[in-house]
Amino acid sequence: MATHVTAQPAHPAPARVRVGLSALWFGLYGGPLAWTVQTLVNLPVAAHGCFPRLEPLSSPTIGGLRAVVVGVSIVALAVCVAATAVAFRSWARTREEHQSSAGSARAHAPANALAETGEGRTRFMALAGLLTSATFLVVSLVHLASIFLVSPCAIGR
Amino acid sequence: MAAAPAIEQPIHEKLARVWATPRGVRGTLSSVDHKTIGIRYLITAIAFLVIGGIEALVIRSQLAVSGEHLVSAGTYNMMFSMHGVTMIFLYAAPVLSGFSNYLWPLMLGARDMAYPRLNALSYWTYLVSGVFLYTSVPLGAMPNAGWFDYVPFAARAFNPGLNIDFYALTLLLLAVSTTVGSINFITTLFKTRAPGMSVNRLPIIVWGTLTASIANVFALPALSAAAVMLFLDRRYGTRFYDASAGGHPLLWQHLFWMFGHPWVYVVVLPAMGIVSDALPTFCRRPLVGYTLVALATVATAMIGFGVWLHHMFATGIPPLALAFFGGASIVITIPSAVAVFAWLATLWDGRPWFPAPMKFMLGFIALFVIGGVSGVMTAAVPFDWQLTDTYFVVAHLHYVLVGINVFPVIAGVYYWFPKFTGRMMNERLGTWNFWMMFIGANLVFFPMHIVGLMGMPRRIYTYPGGLGWDVYNAIETVGAFVFAIGVLLFVANVMWSRGRGNLAGSNPWDAPTLEWSTPSPPPAYNFATIPLIGSRHPLWEDRLQEGSAKSVLHRGPVLVDAGRETFATSPLDAEPSAIMRMPDDTYLPLILAVCLGVVAYGLLFSLLWLAAAGAIGVAISAIAWLWPSDATARLGVADTEFGELPLGASGRHSVGWWGVIGVIATEGAFFAYLLFSYFYLASMSVNPWPDRAPGFWLPLVNTLILVASSVAMFWAERGARADRTTRLRWGVGLAVALGLLFLVLQGVEYSREALSPTKTAYGSLFYTITGFHGAHVFVGLIMLVVVLVRALRGHFAAGRHEAVSNAAAYWHFVDAVWLAVFTSLYITPHLR
């Protein structure tokens, strides 16, 4: 193979050994998956409970409908909180990651460059997970709040 | 950035020879060059923008004054339906594919997309679908039920012509195009980036297109399932949407919007990426909050999957269920706002200058905010009830689609035109172009908010005077023509600048990203040496000092020894893992796309022989496509500066594996939507569901047979890994035999089954789901037979068994789907 001799850049993720990939992926996708399940379970329960076939009802057919959707939401919230915690731990372990620690080339990556430039792949994924989990924690909380704010079957009841 | 180029001229010449597309008709029809395909996408999509725009002008002329009868009500229905279908499906998404096809390999430091032939297939199928749809014009049978085509109006009883059949088949063709394109983007991103380009160094447009592609993989099957069921209802008498037979019209709405809302993000996220990448160039500073914007892009699409019901707020669904989706629809503004504030902060903190592309980007931000705010308003359920089916919604969706798609697209063309052609676009014409489009857009769409609030319904072809709507409609029509003049100025600028624009050089805007390191236009091979990436702004490294590593742009590896080659790299950190041999130019994508079109025409005109001929053509083309060439079958390793790398790869290191996983994901989603339909209709049925449960024991035996075949294939694949050829042959042969037995027994089951596919929705679902699964078994069997033939010819070895692994993965998937089907269709009826 023809090549030109090259000085290879340093590895883009020098802190990758500090955090396992499964922790990074859980931080990224734990929240979205929990909310997805929360929505996909609670939607048919809430819809079918109040509008089982042809006629809308004034009260749900499913006994303890609210308990079911609240229970599912609490589980989803717990997963979102866990994902946030895992993502935070990953971020805390890698927040200083930038290429100055790669041992190759000059060190002039600003330590605060994470949000701005994303430099440091491991901490980039960790921060992305932290923000994703936090976002879906909010989405899941809004979902839960609506259970207490809205009457399941009819307006104003 | 690295020092000056030092590569010898003979290497350039050799690369040019290897990667060049032949001239003339042969090259035109066989090219797999991503740049050629990207430009074709752009030109074709913008042509459809013009066609859809002409339809809009007819609509606006009809509505200019009250009581107008320029066109009939029927023609008006076809006009607004064609306008919607053309703009949404044939313009908005494909034009972004054009940018991404052209730019991705240049931005990622690769020599082509991961699957160049699939790229060509994606374009040709898109073109065939567009031609197919517009065949309806001379036949006077254009789609006429709007772009979301609600049943029961779209059912045959109320719409007996070919109109809706054109719609359904066009969408199925487009689904093929978009799905293969999406899988190509995903694999390209994860497998062909330049060494060092870790995921935190990607341009935002790459994040946008990646997110859109993943959304496509999971969302498009909903539309495909809906379109298949609609076509079967209309042409073969099934009852999916027939409430009198256990079907339900709302099933269409659920499936359509499960696709439709993610699709909104498909047509805006890459466009937002264009702005996120181009705007910093004109602010002379990096994008503020790169990590936040990248993440906001992904988060928007994720939440976008969970808001489909906000299109159905007025369908009688109970309040709590609506509240779940209203809440999510409001929260989705958070990631969108992150991007807006990042752009504003970049402007605030930068030193902006305002050439034509920048003007369009600023116009985009203004329109985005207006469209976003009206979107939040409709997320509130009570407010939405007041606005549903009024012109307010038309105003909102046009601010979103014109603002967040058309304006960034025009900005993107102005920005990258120098790269496409080597010439700058005319700046003065660009300024006129911008103001005409910006003023026109606001004139045509803003008054729609007001008439909507005044109660003007959408989709009426005329209206009586005296309601206070006249003046607003007149202004809208004037605005539409002003906007159209703006589009014409754009087209004129492109035509003029292509031949007479100022010469651009490689980086006329002083931009930071990798594509600007190549000549304008780039050579066929993109990069003479594969770049090694050390930061997110390879061309601004000297001034930014944002990383300790330096990119190496002109002294990296060459890869020129054996035909078209590029590196396969690892998904996260882009570490080289293999050397990939890329395919040469070929007619196969064109032939396959034409054959798909033949199938569609055969189905449209009920010429089953024609459809069968097309299907045979598809099968032959696919087998020829998959048959290995001598070059791709070669074994060995190459000594590179990254150590010894294999020539080609198997398993997760291979691009083929990623493609198969993409197919599995999208087909798995297709079956998930079919099973959703099953349980949705079961939950809505007022009659016993099913009225008679299907047989159990024969399907149980069949289940065991299919599981056994999966075990045999697993055993065979492990044999291939261990270089045990005899075991491989026996295992694959046994899997084939068991698969065939499954199909035979399914035929026996069908012959005994008293259910009818046309009497009840249950029967329709039973035969459709098991039939589609049977078709997948058949396709899997063809793959296994090809593998068996190749195994008998000694094509595989311990390090060279990619086809075996891929076929095994697909076969296991088919078997897993059957377990879900068996549980749903054969077990759950006995649990009631």
Coordinates of N, CA and C in Angstrom, one line a residue, chain B residues 397-476:
Chain B
L397 N -47.7 25.3 9.6 CA -46.9 24.3 8.9 C -46.1 24.9 7.8
H398 N -46.6 26.0 7.2 CA -45.8 26.6 6.2 C -44.6 27.4 6.7
Y399 N -44.9 28.1 7.9 CA -43.7 28.8 8.5 C -42.6 27.8 8.9
V400 N -43.1 26.6 9.3 CA -42.1 25.6 9.7 C -41.4 25.0 8.5
L401 N -42.2 24.6 7.5 CA -41.5 23.9 6.4 C -40.8 24.9 5.4
V402 N -41.4 26.1 5.2 CA -40.7 27.0 4.3 C -39.5 27.7 5.1
G403 N -39.8 28.0 6.4 CA -38.8 28.7 7.2 C -37.7 27.8 7.5
I404 N -37.9 26.5 7.9 CA -36.9 25.7 8.4 C -36.3 24.7 7.4
N405 N -37.0 24.7 6.2 CA -36.5 23.8 5.2 C -36.0 24.7 4.0
V406 N -36.9 25.4 3.4 CA -36.6 26.1 2.1 C -35.5 27.2 2.4
F407 N -35.6 28.0 3.4 CA -34.6 29.0 3.6 C -33.2 28.4 3.9
P408 N -33.1 27.4 4.8 CA -31.7 26.8 4.9 C -31.2 26.2 3.7
V409 N -32.1 25.6 2.9 CA -31.7 24.9 1.7 C -31.1 26.0 0.7
I410 N -31.8 27.1 0.5 CA -31.3 28.1 -0.4 C -30.0 28.6 0.2
A411 N -29.9 28.8 1.5 CA -28.7 29.3 2.1 C -27.6 28.3 1.9
G412 N -27.9 27.0 2.0 CA -26.9 25.9 1.8 C -26.4 25.9 0.3
V413 N -27.3 26.2 -0.6 CA -26.9 26.2 -2.0 C -25.9 27.4 -2.2
Y414 N -26.3 28.6 -1.7 CA -25.4 29.7 -1.8 C -24.0 29.4 -1.2
Y415 N -24.1 28.7 0.0 CA -22.9 28.5 0.7 C -21.9 27.4 0.0
W416 N -22.5 26.3 -0.4 CA -21.7 25.3 -1.0 C -21.6 25.3 -2.5
F417 N -22.3 26.2 -3.1 CA -22.2 26.3 -4.6 C -20.8 26.4 -5.1
P418 N -20.0 27.2 -4.4 CA -18.6 27.2 -4.8 C -17.9 25.9 -4.8
K419 N -18.2 25.1 -3.8 CA -17.7 23.7 -3.7 C -18.2 22.8 -4.9
F420 N -19.5 23.0 -5.1 CA -20.1 22.1 -6.2 C -19.5 22.4 -7.5
T421 N -19.3 23.7 -7.8 CA -19.0 24.2 -9.2 C -17.7 24.8 -9.4
G422 N -17.1 25.3 -8.3 CA -15.8 26.0 -8.4 C -16.1 27.5 -8.7
R423 N -17.4 27.9 -8.6 CA -17.7 29.4 -8.9 C -18.6 29.9 -7.8
M424 N -18.5 31.2 -7.6 CA -19.4 31.9 -6.6 C -20.7 32.2 -7.3
M425 N -21.8 32.3 -6.5 CA -23.1 32.8 -7.0 C -23.1 34.3 -6.9
N426 N -23.9 34.9 -7.8 CA -24.0 36.3 -7.9 C -24.6 36.9 -6.6
E427 N -23.8 37.8 -6.0 CA -24.2 38.4 -4.7 C -25.4 39.3 -4.8
R428 N -25.4 40.2 -5.8 CA -26.5 41.1 -6.0 C -27.8 40.4 -6.3
L429 N -27.7 39.5 -7.2 CA -29.0 38.7 -7.5 C -29.4 37.9 -6.2
G430 N -28.4 37.5 -5.4 CA -28.7 36.8 -4.2 C -29.5 37.6 -3.2
T431 N -29.1 38.9 -3.1 CA -29.8 39.8 -2.2 C -31.2 40.0 -2.6
W432 N -31.4 40.3 -3.9 CA -32.8 40.4 -4.5 C -33.6 39.1 -4.2
N433 N -32.9 38.0 -4.4 CA -33.5 36.7 -4.2 C -34.0 36.6 -2.8
F434 N -33.2 36.9 -1.8 CA -33.5 36.8 -0.4 C -34.7 37.7 -0.1
W435 N -34.7 39.0 -0.5 CA -35.8 39.9 0.0 C -37.1 39.5 -0.7
M436 N -37.0 39.0 -1.9 CA -38.3 38.6 -2.6 C -38.9 37.4 -1.8
M437 N -38.0 36.5 -1.5 CA -38.5 35.3 -0.8 C -39.0 35.6 0.6
F438 N -38.2 36.4 1.3 CA -38.6 36.7 2.7 C -39.9 37.5 2.8
I439 N -39.9 38.5 2.0 CA -41.2 39.3 2.0 C -42.3 38.5 1.5
G440 N -42.1 37.8 0.4 CA -43.2 36.9 -0.1 C -43.7 35.9 0.9
A441 N -42.8 35.2 1.6 CA -43.2 34.2 2.5 C -44.0 34.8 3.6
N442 N -43.6 35.9 4.1 CA -44.4 36.5 5.2 C -45.8 37.1 4.7
L443 N -45.8 37.6 3.5 CA -47.0 38.1 2.9 C -48.0 36.9 2.7
V444 N -47.5 35.8 2.3 CA -48.4 34.7 2.0 C -48.8 33.9 3.2
F445 N -47.9 33.8 4.2 CA -48.3 32.9 5.3 C -48.7 33.6 6.5
F446 N -48.3 34.8 6.8 CA -48.7 35.5 8.0 C -50.2 35.7 8.1
P447 N -50.8 36.3 7.0 CA -52.3 36.5 7.1 C -53.1 35.2 7.3
M448 N -52.5 34.1 7.0 CA -53.2 32.8 7.2 C -53.5 32.6 8.7
H449 N -52.6 33.1 9.6 CA -52.9 33.0 11.0 C -54.2 33.8 11.3
I450 N -54.4 34.9 10.7 CA -55.5 35.8 11.0 C -56.8 35.2 10.5
V451 N -56.8 34.8 9.2 CA -58.0 34.2 8.6 C -58.3 32.9 9.3
G452 N -57.3 32.2 9.8 CA -57.5 31.0 10.5 C -58.3 31.3 11.8
L453 N -57.8 32.3 12.5 CA -58.4 32.7 13.8 C -59.8 33.2 13.5
M454 N -60.1 33.7 12.3 CA -61.4 34.2 12.0 C -62.3 33.1 11.5
G455 N -61.7 31.9 11.4 CA -62.6 30.7 11.2 C -62.5 30.1 9.8
M456 N -61.6 30.6 9.0 CA -61.6 30.1 7.6 C -61.0 28.7 7.6
P457 N -61.8 27.7 7.2 CA -61.3 26.3 7.1 C -60.3 26.1 6.0
R458 N -59.4 25.2 6.2 CA -58.4 24.8 5.2 C -59.2 23.9 4.2
R459 N -58.6 23.8 3.0 CA -59.1 22.9 2.0 C -60.5 23.2 1.4
I460 N -60.9 24.4 1.5 CA -62.1 24.8 0.8 C -61.6 25.5 -0.5
Y461 N -62.3 25.2 -1.6 CA -61.8 25.7 -2.9 C -62.3 27.1 -3.2
T462 N -63.4 27.5 -2.5 CA -63.8 28.9 -2.6 C -64.6 29.3 -1.4
Y463 N -64.9 30.5 -1.3 CA -65.6 31.0 -0.1 C -66.5 32.2 -0.4
P464 N -67.5 32.4 0.3 CA -68.4 33.5 0.0 C -67.8 34.8 0.5
G465 N -68.2 35.9 -0.1 CA -67.7 37.2 0.3 C -68.3 37.7 1.6
G466 N -67.8 38.7 2.1 CA -68.5 39.3 3.3 C -68.1 38.7 4.6
L467 N -67.2 37.8 4.6 CA -66.8 37.2 5.9 C -65.5 37.8 6.5
G468 N -65.0 38.8 5.7 CA -63.8 39.5 6.2 C -62.5 38.8 5.8
W469 N -62.6 37.8 5.0 CA -61.5 37.0 4.6 C -60.8 37.5 3.3
D470 N -61.6 38.3 2.5 CA -61.1 38.6 1.1 C -59.8 39.3 1.1
V471 N -59.7 40.3 1.9 CA -58.4 41.1 1.8 C -57.2 40.3 2.2
Y472 N -57.4 39.4 3.2 CA -56.2 38.6 3.6 C -55.9 37.6 2.5
N473 N -56.9 37.0 1.9 CA -56.6 36.1 0.9 C -55.9 36.8 -0.3
A474 N -56.4 38.0 -0.6 CA -55.7 38.7 -1.7 C -54.3 39.0 -1.4
I475 N -54.0 39.4 -0.2 CA -52.6 39.7 0.2 C -51.8 38.4 0.1
E476 N -52.4 37.3 0.6 CA -51.6 36.0 0.5 C -51.3 35.6 -1.0

